[in-house]
Amino acid sequence: MSFLFPAGFLLSALALPIAAMYFLRIRRRRVRVPSLMLWHAMQRSERLASPFDRFRKHLLLLLQLLLLAVLVLALTRPYLQTEAAAFRSIVLVVDTSASMGAVDEKPTRLGAAREKAAEILGDLGPSDEVMLIEAGPRTEVRVPFTRDEAQVENALSGLEVTEAEGGLREGLQLGLSLARSRPDVEVVVLSDGAGEDLSSLPTGGAKVTYLRIGKKDDNAGILALDLRRSPVSELDRQLFVTVEHYGNESVDATVEVYLDDELVGLRNERLTARAPVSMVFDVDGSRSGVLRVELDVPGDLLPADDTAYAVLGAVSARKVVLVGGDALTARVLRADPRVDLKLASPASATPASLAGADAILFGAAVPEGMDGLNYAVLSSKHGGPAELGDPIDLPRILGWQRTHPVLRFVDLNGVTIARAASVGNTAGLAPIVDGDAGPLILAGERQGGRVVQLAFDPFQSDLPMRVAWPVMILNTVGWLTEETAGASDALLLPAGAPYFRKITGAGDNVTVRGPKGDAGATVSDGTLRVVETDHVGVYRVKGGGVDVSFAANLLSEKESRIAPLAALSLGEDTEAAAQASVVSGRRELWRPLLAIGLFLLLLEWLAWNRRATA
Amino acid sequence: MLLSPELLKKLAALTLRSNKRGSGVRVGERRSQRRGQSQEFADHRPYVPGDDLRFLDWHLYGRLDTLWVKLFEEEDDRVVQVLLDCSTSMEGEKLDYARQVAASLAFVALGHNDRVTVAGLTDAVASYAPPRRGRSASNIVFDTIEAVNPGGKSDPGKALASFPRQRGTGIALLFTDFLYPEGPDAALRNLVARGNEVHAFHIVAPAELRPAVDGDLVLVDAESGEELAISVDEATLDRYETTVHAWAEEMEITCRRLGVGYTRVLTSTPLEEFIFKDLRRVGVVGR
């Protein structure tokens, strides 16, 4: 044992005045007694009594001297030197992903991580530095390198467990890169490992200590959720749910589906270990509201993955505007009962007048400012976002993406095109039909809207004469409106992922109400961004011309598999085995000494009180 | 008024019992060791010239033709010495109680024609009243007892050395707390050596058994002024109580060893209960 402040031992001299004051106490009460004869006799017998009685007589003094000794010892700041260097820098990486909300540690794994972090802080010397990094859905340096333990403690208590997939890898990567600025840095990871693959992460020689949080693996969770149109009826929906149990034994599970708190589906399943079970629930398409799926498994340790949400919008016809355009296309569109077609003249077609449409098909020139809207340019004559150049005669079709929704069931074999335009800048669109001289059809997303652009005039080809044309037109409308017509209302977002949406109105009065109250939203360039989607639930965006809800769900195998990792496998073939605590360093003893001192003070008070009231 | 008229009326029925015959100088109510001229026949002895012819037993002469003189028991009075320890340690309830018991027993003695003398003892004879006889003297005796004031050190052994010898023997009643630094031996031996039947009354105040004190104290000896710094707690008081009981038993043993009667009384004991029950039980008084 060594001492940081050995001069404190000088204060032991205080024992003299304490003893002097004890024996020279002048405030003794004078009491007249008939004779001292018997008191003397008692004292003589007392001297013959056991030495313990004499010790008891001076118990107060003994306790006071003991208390002084303990306080003096605490003041000298004794410590036990272990294997660490005299000066240390520690980077604390605390995992706040959903799996840290498991309740196998009390109160949660994050709570246990906080306690371990506090222990580490308690062991730090005055010249040691510490940094705190939160590795949640977003990686954040909560406290840069500091010697102020209180600041780190405050930040620790401010950490909250999220219901989103975590980025331990990013957190550790950040910690390791920041660690390079200091020599002798120790990166301490407080996590359950959460199934992260860290093998490609170079440690750069820094020491990584993995403090494993968590004990058990009994957890079942909802792994997948989707809401689709029913194959039987255009107007009905089907809810697909996949659940899995990650414990070692089979369990009985109940899956309940509520639509606005009304039970609309119930399934009891026996879940065997690590075997996903999928189930389908039929949902009446005429209704709208919030679908809530609840998984109930006894002894489940992680609540975040036991509930999932989907927003169900009523099925409605898709508003499609055909600007200009030919009679054939108009007829194809009218033939689809799901399409509510409006014809517009090229003169009246402005971005403002077209904003309410789910999809716009241009058979005329595309006006400026169409960003964020879903539209298709049906001829190279009408412009479009991709830059078109010199004409190409008789281009041959080399291939097309058969899996692209626009080209589903479309056969372009043998299509003859008389003339096409060469494509310069594709403006972010991807070619889905390639010709021998460049792309012939492009499709893609641009600033929140979907765009399909033809690089040739179909009426200079035999395409409209083929079955492929109406199929492609209806596919195009289907793809363009996929997000906004009916099914798009069921937008499912992974918790923690940002939500973007184009808005048309002013952005100042947009509010986003999430499951835990207001979720911050920012609007810039006409795009709304919601970043704080860390909790599972329904978020409602209101204002700025929109009133839409979306659901955020965990749906993460990585988080639902809560068994803590025995070791973190890091790059360069290093491995950080799980440890119970950070063993290196200097362990100061003043805190336990102070606790002993307080206990002695209590004893002294009790002894005094007992004597005073006896 | 030391004693109430009701108590005096009850006391009149009591006698002071003694295990010895007295040897007073006057014809009292009790039998003397000397043969005398009382009415009670004791024995005969042969006539020698000079004997009072009035005591010749003429009936015996008629039958035996020998001259015999009749001897009679001489009825004798006793000296009852009431000795009150009036050292400072007796101050307060102990001396008050002692005065009342002493007055009661003195009244009983006077009622049977005993001579009663009263003395207050410290380390000297603080006060002294010569022997008096008869009920008529009871007021004077009571006044004397009442006038015994506390003050001075305890050493009755030394005091009795200068105490006037009484003619004849009798009963010595010693009222004391036995708190003598020198011990009780000297005093008791002195009284016994004078041929007295001695009875000691050990007066104890309840507060002496377990004083109502605690904490850090300086105890001051009421007689010597000596001081003792002491820390008193429950354990100390327990030990003190044990010491007091052991010492009181030691006093009793000392008294019994010297042939002295010993009666311990707490001042909280009602006076009548002590006299009419306790003292009758131990045979100090009777009817």
CSV table of N, CA, C and O in Angstrom, one decimal, chain A residues 190-274:
chain,number,residue,atom,x,y,z
A,190,LEU,N,-18.3,-1.3,-22.8
A,190,LEU,CA,-19.4,-1.8,-21.9
A,190,LEU,C,-20.5,-2.2,-22.7
A,190,LEU,O,-21.3,-1.3,-23.2
A,191,SER,N,-20.7,-3.5,-23.0
A,191,SER,CA,-21.6,-3.9,-24.0
A,191,SER,C,-21.9,-5.4,-23.7
A,191,SER,O,-21.2,-6.1,-23.0
A,192,ASP,N,-23.0,-5.9,-24.4
A,192,ASP,CA,-23.3,-7.3,-24.4
A,192,ASP,C,-22.7,-7.9,-25.7
A,192,ASP,O,-22.9,-9.1,-26.0
A,193,GLY,N,-22.0,-7.1,-26.5
A,193,GLY,CA,-21.5,-7.6,-27.7
A,193,GLY,C,-22.4,-7.5,-28.9
A,193,GLY,O,-22.1,-7.1,-30.0
A,194,ALA,N,-23.7,-7.8,-28.6
A,194,ALA,CA,-24.8,-7.7,-29.5
A,194,ALA,C,-24.5,-8.2,-30.9
A,194,ALA,O,-24.9,-7.6,-31.9
A,195,GLY,N,-23.8,-9.3,-31.0
A,195,GLY,CA,-23.6,-9.9,-32.3
A,195,GLY,C,-22.9,-9.1,-33.3
A,195,GLY,O,-23.1,-9.3,-34.5
A,196,GLU,N,-22.1,-8.2,-32.9
A,196,GLU,CA,-21.5,-7.3,-33.9
A,196,GLU,C,-20.2,-8.1,-34.4
A,196,GLU,O,-19.5,-8.7,-33.7
A,197,ASP,N,-20.0,-7.9,-35.7
A,197,ASP,CA,-18.8,-8.5,-36.3
A,197,ASP,C,-17.8,-7.4,-36.3
A,197,ASP,O,-17.9,-6.4,-37.0
A,198,LEU,N,-16.8,-7.5,-35.5
A,198,LEU,CA,-15.7,-6.5,-35.4
A,198,LEU,C,-14.4,-7.0,-35.9
A,198,LEU,O,-13.4,-6.4,-35.7
A,199,SER,N,-14.4,-8.1,-36.6
A,199,SER,CA,-13.2,-8.7,-37.0
A,199,SER,C,-12.3,-7.9,-37.9
A,199,SER,O,-11.1,-8.0,-38.0
A,200,SER,N,-13.0,-7.0,-38.7
A,200,SER,CA,-12.2,-6.2,-39.6
A,200,SER,C,-11.8,-4.8,-39.0
A,200,SER,O,-11.3,-3.9,-39.7
A,201,LEU,N,-12.0,-4.7,-37.7
A,201,LEU,CA,-11.7,-3.4,-37.0
A,201,LEU,C,-10.3,-3.4,-36.5
A,201,LEU,O,-10.0,-4.2,-35.6
A,202,PRO,N,-9.4,-2.6,-37.1
A,202,PRO,CA,-8.0,-2.6,-36.6
A,202,PRO,C,-8.0,-1.8,-35.2
A,202,PRO,O,-8.6,-0.8,-35.1
A,203,THR,N,-7.3,-2.4,-34.3
A,203,THR,CA,-7.2,-1.8,-33.0
A,203,THR,C,-6.1,-0.7,-32.9
A,203,THR,O,-6.0,0.1,-32.0
A,204,GLY,N,-5.1,-0.8,-33.9
A,204,GLY,CA,-4.0,0.2,-33.9
A,204,GLY,C,-3.2,0.1,-32.6
A,204,GLY,O,-2.6,1.0,-32.2
A,205,GLY,N,-3.2,-1.1,-32.0
A,205,GLY,CA,-2.3,-1.3,-30.9
A,205,GLY,C,-2.9,-0.9,-29.6
A,205,GLY,O,-2.3,-1.1,-28.5
A,206,ALA,N,-4.1,-0.2,-29.6
A,206,ALA,CA,-4.7,0.2,-28.3
A,206,ALA,C,-5.2,-1.0,-27.6
A,206,ALA,O,-5.6,-2.0,-28.1
A,207,LYS,N,-5.2,-0.8,-26.3
A,207,LYS,CA,-5.7,-1.9,-25.4
A,207,LYS,C,-7.2,-1.8,-25.3
A,207,LYS,O,-7.7,-0.8,-25.0
A,208,VAL,N,-7.9,-2.9,-25.7
A,208,VAL,CA,-9.3,-2.9,-25.6
A,208,VAL,C,-9.8,-3.9,-24.5
A,208,VAL,O,-9.4,-5.0,-24.5
A,209,THR,N,-10.5,-3.4,-23.6
A,209,THR,CA,-11.1,-4.2,-22.5
A,209,THR,C,-12.6,-4.3,-22.7
A,209,THR,O,-13.3,-3.3,-22.9
A,210,TYR,N,-13.0,-5.5,-22.7
A,210,TYR,CA,-14.5,-5.8,-22.9
A,210,TYR,C,-15.1,-6.1,-21.6
A,210,TYR,O,-14.8,-7.2,-21.1
A,211,LEU,N,-15.9,-5.3,-21.1
A,211,LEU,CA,-16.7,-5.6,-19.9
A,211,LEU,C,-18.0,-6.1,-20.3
A,211,LEU,O,-18.9,-5.3,-20.7
A,212,ARG,N,-18.2,-7.4,-20.2
A,212,ARG,CA,-19.4,-8.0,-20.6
A,212,ARG,C,-20.6,-7.7,-19.7
A,212,ARG,O,-20.5,-7.9,-18.5
A,213,ILE,N,-21.7,-7.2,-20.3
A,213,ILE,CA,-22.9,-6.9,-19.5
A,213,ILE,C,-23.9,-7.9,-20.0
A,213,ILE,O,-24.1,-8.1,-21.2
A,214,GLY,N,-24.6,-8.5,-19.0
A,214,GLY,CA,-25.7,-9.4,-19.4
A,214,GLY,C,-25.3,-10.8,-19.0
A,214,GLY,O,-24.1,-11.2,-18.9
A,215,LYS,N,-26.3,-11.6,-18.7
A,215,LYS,CA,-26.1,-13.0,-18.3
A,215,LYS,C,-26.8,-14.0,-19.1
A,215,LYS,O,-26.4,-15.1,-19.2
A,216,LYS,N,-28.0,-13.7,-19.5
A,216,LYS,CA,-28.9,-14.8,-20.1
A,216,LYS,C,-29.2,-14.5,-21.5
A,216,LYS,O,-28.9,-13.5,-22.1
A,217,ASP,N,-29.9,-15.5,-22.1
A,217,ASP,CA,-30.3,-15.4,-23.6
A,217,ASP,C,-31.7,-15.6,-23.8
A,217,ASP,O,-32.2,-15.8,-25.0
A,218,ASP,N,-32.6,-15.8,-22.8
A,218,ASP,CA,-34.0,-16.1,-23.0
A,218,ASP,C,-34.7,-14.9,-23.6
A,218,ASP,O,-35.2,-14.0,-22.9
A,219,ASN,N,-34.9,-14.9,-24.9
A,219,ASN,CA,-35.6,-13.9,-25.5
A,219,ASN,C,-36.3,-14.3,-26.8
A,219,ASN,O,-35.6,-15.0,-27.6
A,220,ALA,N,-37.5,-13.9,-27.0
A,220,ALA,CA,-38.2,-14.1,-28.3
A,220,ALA,C,-38.5,-12.8,-28.8
A,220,ALA,O,-38.8,-11.8,-28.0
A,221,GLY,N,-38.5,-12.6,-30.1
A,221,GLY,CA,-38.8,-11.3,-30.6
A,221,GLY,C,-39.5,-11.4,-32.0
A,221,GLY,O,-39.5,-12.4,-32.6
A,222,ILE,N,-40.1,-10.2,-32.4
A,222,ILE,CA,-40.7,-10.1,-33.7
A,222,ILE,C,-39.5,-9.7,-34.6
A,222,ILE,O,-38.9,-8.7,-34.4
A,223,LEU,N,-39.3,-10.6,-35.6
A,223,LEU,CA,-38.1,-10.4,-36.5
A,223,LEU,C,-38.5,-9.7,-37.8
A,223,LEU,O,-37.7,-9.0,-38.4
A,224,ALA,N,-39.7,-9.9,-38.2
A,224,ALA,CA,-40.1,-9.3,-39.5
A,224,ALA,C,-41.6,-9.0,-39.5
A,224,ALA,O,-42.4,-9.6,-38.8
A,225,LEU,N,-41.9,-7.9,-40.2
A,225,LEU,CA,-43.3,-7.4,-40.2
A,225,LEU,C,-43.5,-6.8,-41.6
A,225,LEU,O,-42.7,-6.0,-42.0
A,226,ASP,N,-44.6,-7.1,-42.3
A,226,ASP,CA,-44.8,-6.5,-43.6
A,226,ASP,C,-46.3,-6.5,-43.8
A,226,ASP,O,-47.1,-7.4,-43.3
A,227,LEU,N,-46.8,-5.5,-44.5
A,227,LEU,CA,-48.2,-5.3,-44.8
A,227,LEU,C,-48.3,-5.2,-46.3
A,227,LEU,O,-47.7,-4.3,-46.9
A,228,ARG,N,-49.0,-6.2,-46.9
A,228,ARG,CA,-49.1,-6.1,-48.4
A,228,ARG,C,-50.5,-6.3,-48.8
A,228,ARG,O,-51.4,-6.7,-48.1
A,229,ARG,N,-50.7,-6.0,-50.1
A,229,ARG,CA,-52.1,-6.3,-50.7
A,229,ARG,C,-52.3,-7.8,-50.7
A,229,ARG,O,-51.5,-8.6,-50.9
A,230,SER,N,-53.6,-8.1,-50.5
A,230,SER,CA,-54.0,-9.5,-50.5
A,230,SER,C,-53.9,-10.0,-51.9
A,230,SER,O,-54.4,-9.3,-52.8
A,231,PRO,N,-53.4,-11.2,-52.1
A,231,PRO,CA,-53.4,-11.7,-53.5
A,231,PRO,C,-54.9,-12.1,-53.9
A,231,PRO,O,-55.1,-12.2,-55.1
A,232,VAL,N,-55.7,-12.2,-53.0
A,232,VAL,CA,-57.1,-12.6,-53.3
A,232,VAL,C,-57.9,-11.4,-53.7
A,232,VAL,O,-58.7,-11.4,-54.6
A,233,SER,N,-57.8,-10.4,-52.9
A,233,SER,CA,-58.6,-9.2,-53.2
A,233,SER,C,-57.7,-7.9,-53.2
A,233,SER,O,-56.9,-7.7,-52.4
A,234,GLU,N,-58.0,-7.1,-54.2
A,234,GLU,CA,-57.2,-5.9,-54.4
A,234,GLU,C,-57.4,-5.0,-53.2
A,234,GLU,O,-56.6,-4.2,-52.8
A,235,LEU,N,-58.6,-5.1,-52.5
A,235,LEU,CA,-58.9,-4.1,-51.5
A,235,LEU,C,-58.5,-4.6,-50.1
A,235,LEU,O,-58.5,-3.8,-49.2
A,236,ASP,N,-58.1,-5.8,-49.9
A,236,ASP,CA,-57.7,-6.3,-48.6
A,236,ASP,C,-56.2,-6.4,-48.5
A,236,ASP,O,-55.5,-6.3,-49.5
A,237,ARG,N,-55.8,-6.6,-47.2
A,237,ARG,CA,-54.3,-6.6,-46.9
A,237,ARG,C,-54.0,-7.9,-46.2
A,237,ARG,O,-54.9,-8.5,-45.6
A,238,GLN,N,-52.7,-8.2,-46.2
A,238,GLN,CA,-52.3,-9.2,-45.4
A,238,GLN,C,-51.1,-8.8,-44.6
A,238,GLN,O,-50.2,-8.0,-45.1
A,239,LEU,N,-51.1,-9.2,-43.3
A,239,LEU,CA,-50.0,-8.8,-42.4
A,239,LEU,C,-49.1,-10.0,-42.2
A,239,LEU,O,-49.6,-11.1,-41.8
A,240,PHE,N,-47.8,-9.9,-42.5
A,240,PHE,CA,-46.9,-10.9,-42.4
A,240,PHE,C,-46.0,-10.7,-41.1
A,240,PHE,O,-45.5,-9.6,-41.0
A,241,VAL,N,-46.0,-11.7,-40.3
A,241,VAL,CA,-45.2,-11.5,-39.0
A,241,VAL,C,-44.3,-12.7,-38.9
A,241,VAL,O,-44.7,-13.9,-39.1
A,242,THR,N,-43.0,-12.5,-38.6
A,242,THR,CA,-42.1,-13.6,-38.3
A,242,THR,C,-41.6,-13.4,-36.9
A,242,THR,O,-41.1,-12.3,-36.5
A,243,VAL,N,-41.7,-14.5,-36.1
A,243,VAL,CA,-41.1,-14.4,-34.7
A,243,VAL,C,-40.1,-15.5,-34.5
A,243,VAL,O,-40.2,-16.5,-35.2
A,244,GLU,N,-39.2,-15.3,-33.6
A,244,GLU,CA,-38.2,-16.3,-33.3
A,244,GLU,C,-37.8,-16.3,-31.8
A,244,GLU,O,-37.8,-15.2,-31.2
A,245,HIS,N,-37.5,-17.5,-31.3
A,245,HIS,CA,-37.0,-17.6,-29.9
A,245,HIS,C,-35.6,-18.0,-29.9
A,245,HIS,O,-35.1,-18.9,-30.6
A,246,TYR,N,-34.8,-17.2,-29.1
A,246,TYR,CA,-33.3,-17.4,-29.1
A,246,TYR,C,-32.8,-18.1,-27.9
A,246,TYR,O,-31.6,-18.3,-27.7
A,247,GLY,N,-33.7,-18.5,-27.0
A,247,GLY,CA,-33.3,-19.3,-25.8
A,247,GLY,C,-33.0,-20.7,-26.2
A,247,GLY,O,-33.0,-21.1,-27.4
A,248,ASN,N,-32.7,-21.5,-25.2
A,248,ASN,CA,-32.4,-22.9,-25.5
A,248,ASN,C,-33.5,-23.9,-25.5
A,248,ASN,O,-33.4,-25.0,-25.9
A,249,GLU,N,-34.6,-23.4,-24.9
A,249,GLU,CA,-35.8,-24.4,-24.8
A,249,GLU,C,-37.0,-23.8,-25.5
A,249,GLU,O,-37.1,-22.6,-25.8
A,250,SER,N,-37.9,-24.7,-25.8
A,250,SER,CA,-39.1,-24.3,-26.5
A,250,SER,C,-40.0,-23.6,-25.6
A,250,SER,O,-40.0,-23.9,-24.4
A,251,VAL,N,-40.7,-22.6,-26.1
A,251,VAL,CA,-41.7,-21.8,-25.3
A,251,VAL,C,-43.0,-21.7,-26.0
A,251,VAL,O,-43.0,-21.8,-27.3
A,252,ASP,N,-44.0,-21.5,-25.3
A,252,ASP,CA,-45.3,-21.2,-25.9
A,252,ASP,C,-45.5,-19.7,-26.0
A,252,ASP,O,-45.3,-18.9,-25.1
A,253,ALA,N,-45.8,-19.3,-27.2
A,253,ALA,CA,-45.9,-17.8,-27.5
A,253,ALA,C,-47.3,-17.5,-28.0
A,253,ALA,O,-48.0,-18.3,-28.6
A,254,THR,N,-47.7,-16.3,-27.7
A,254,THR,CA,-49.0,-15.8,-28.2
A,254,THR,C,-48.7,-14.6,-29.0
A,254,THR,O,-48.0,-13.7,-28.5
A,255,VAL,N,-49.2,-14.5,-30.2
A,255,VAL,CA,-49.1,-13.3,-31.1
A,255,VAL,C,-50.5,-12.7,-31.2
A,255,VAL,O,-51.4,-13.4,-31.7
A,256,GLU,N,-50.6,-11.5,-30.8
A,256,GLU,CA,-51.9,-10.8,-30.9
A,256,GLU,C,-51.7,-9.6,-31.8
A,256,GLU,O,-50.7,-8.9,-31.8
A,257,VAL,N,-52.8,-9.4,-32.7
A,257,VAL,CA,-52.7,-8.3,-33.6
A,257,VAL,C,-53.9,-7.4,-33.2
A,257,VAL,O,-55.1,-7.8,-33.1
A,258,TYR,N,-53.6,-6.1,-32.9
A,258,TYR,CA,-54.7,-5.2,-32.6
A,258,TYR,C,-54.7,-4.1,-33.7
A,258,TYR,O,-53.7,-3.7,-34.2
A,259,LEU,N,-55.9,-3.7,-34.0
A,259,LEU,CA,-56.1,-2.6,-34.9
A,259,LEU,C,-56.8,-1.5,-34.1
A,259,LEU,O,-58.0,-1.7,-33.7
A,260,ASP,N,-56.0,-0.5,-33.8
A,260,ASP,CA,-56.5,0.6,-32.9
A,260,ASP,C,-57.1,0.0,-31.6
A,260,ASP,O,-58.3,0.2,-31.2
A,261,ASP,N,-56.3,-0.9,-30.9
A,261,ASP,CA,-56.7,-1.5,-29.7
A,261,ASP,C,-57.8,-2.5,-29.7
A,261,ASP,O,-58.3,-3.0,-28.7
A,262,GLU,N,-58.2,-2.8,-31.0
A,262,GLU,CA,-59.3,-3.9,-31.1
A,262,GLU,C,-58.5,-5.2,-31.6
A,262,GLU,O,-57.8,-5.1,-32.6
A,263,LEU,N,-58.7,-6.3,-30.9
A,263,LEU,CA,-58.0,-7.5,-31.3
A,263,LEU,C,-58.6,-8.0,-32.6
A,263,LEU,O,-59.8,-8.3,-32.7
A,264,VAL,N,-57.7,-8.1,-33.6
A,264,VAL,CA,-58.2,-8.5,-34.9
A,264,VAL,C,-57.5,-9.9,-35.3
A,264,VAL,O,-57.8,-10.4,-36.3
A,265,GLY,N,-56.5,-10.3,-34.5
A,265,GLY,CA,-55.9,-11.6,-34.9
A,265,GLY,C,-55.2,-12.1,-33.7
A,265,GLY,O,-54.7,-11.4,-32.8
A,266,LEU,N,-55.2,-13.5,-33.6
A,266,LEU,CA,-54.5,-14.1,-32.4
A,266,LEU,C,-54.0,-15.4,-32.9
A,266,LEU,O,-54.7,-16.2,-33.6
A,267,ARG,N,-52.8,-15.7,-32.5
A,267,ARG,CA,-52.2,-17.0,-32.9
A,267,ARG,C,-51.3,-17.5,-31.7
A,267,ARG,O,-50.6,-16.7,-31.1
A,268,ASN,N,-51.5,-18.8,-31.4
A,268,ASN,CA,-50.7,-19.4,-30.3
A,268,ASN,C,-49.7,-20.3,-31.0
A,268,ASN,O,-50.2,-21.2,-31.8
A,269,GLU,N,-48.5,-20.2,-30.7
A,269,GLU,CA,-47.5,-21.0,-31.4
A,269,GLU,C,-46.5,-21.5,-30.4
A,269,GLU,O,-46.2,-20.9,-29.4
A,270,ARG,N,-46.0,-22.7,-30.6
A,270,ARG,CA,-44.9,-23.2,-29.8
A,270,ARG,C,-43.6,-22.9,-30.6
A,270,ARG,O,-43.4,-23.3,-31.7
A,271,LEU,N,-42.8,-22.1,-29.9
A,271,LEU,CA,-41.5,-21.7,-30.6
A,271,LEU,C,-40.4,-22.6,-30.1
A,271,LEU,O,-40.1,-22.6,-29.0
A,272,THR,N,-39.8,-23.3,-31.1
A,272,THR,CA,-38.6,-24.0,-30.7
A,272,THR,C,-37.4,-23.1,-30.9
A,272,THR,O,-37.5,-22.1,-31.6
A,273,ALA,N,-36.3,-23.5,-30.2
A,273,ALA,CA,-35.2,-22.6,-30.2
A,273,ALA,C,-34.6,-22.4,-31.6
A,273,ALA,O,-34.4,-23.3,-32.3
A,274,ARG,N,-34.4,-21.1,-31.8
A,274,ARG,CA,-33.7,-20.7,-33.1
A,274,ARG,C,-34.4,-21.2,-34.4
A,274,ARG,O,-33.7,-21.6,-35.3
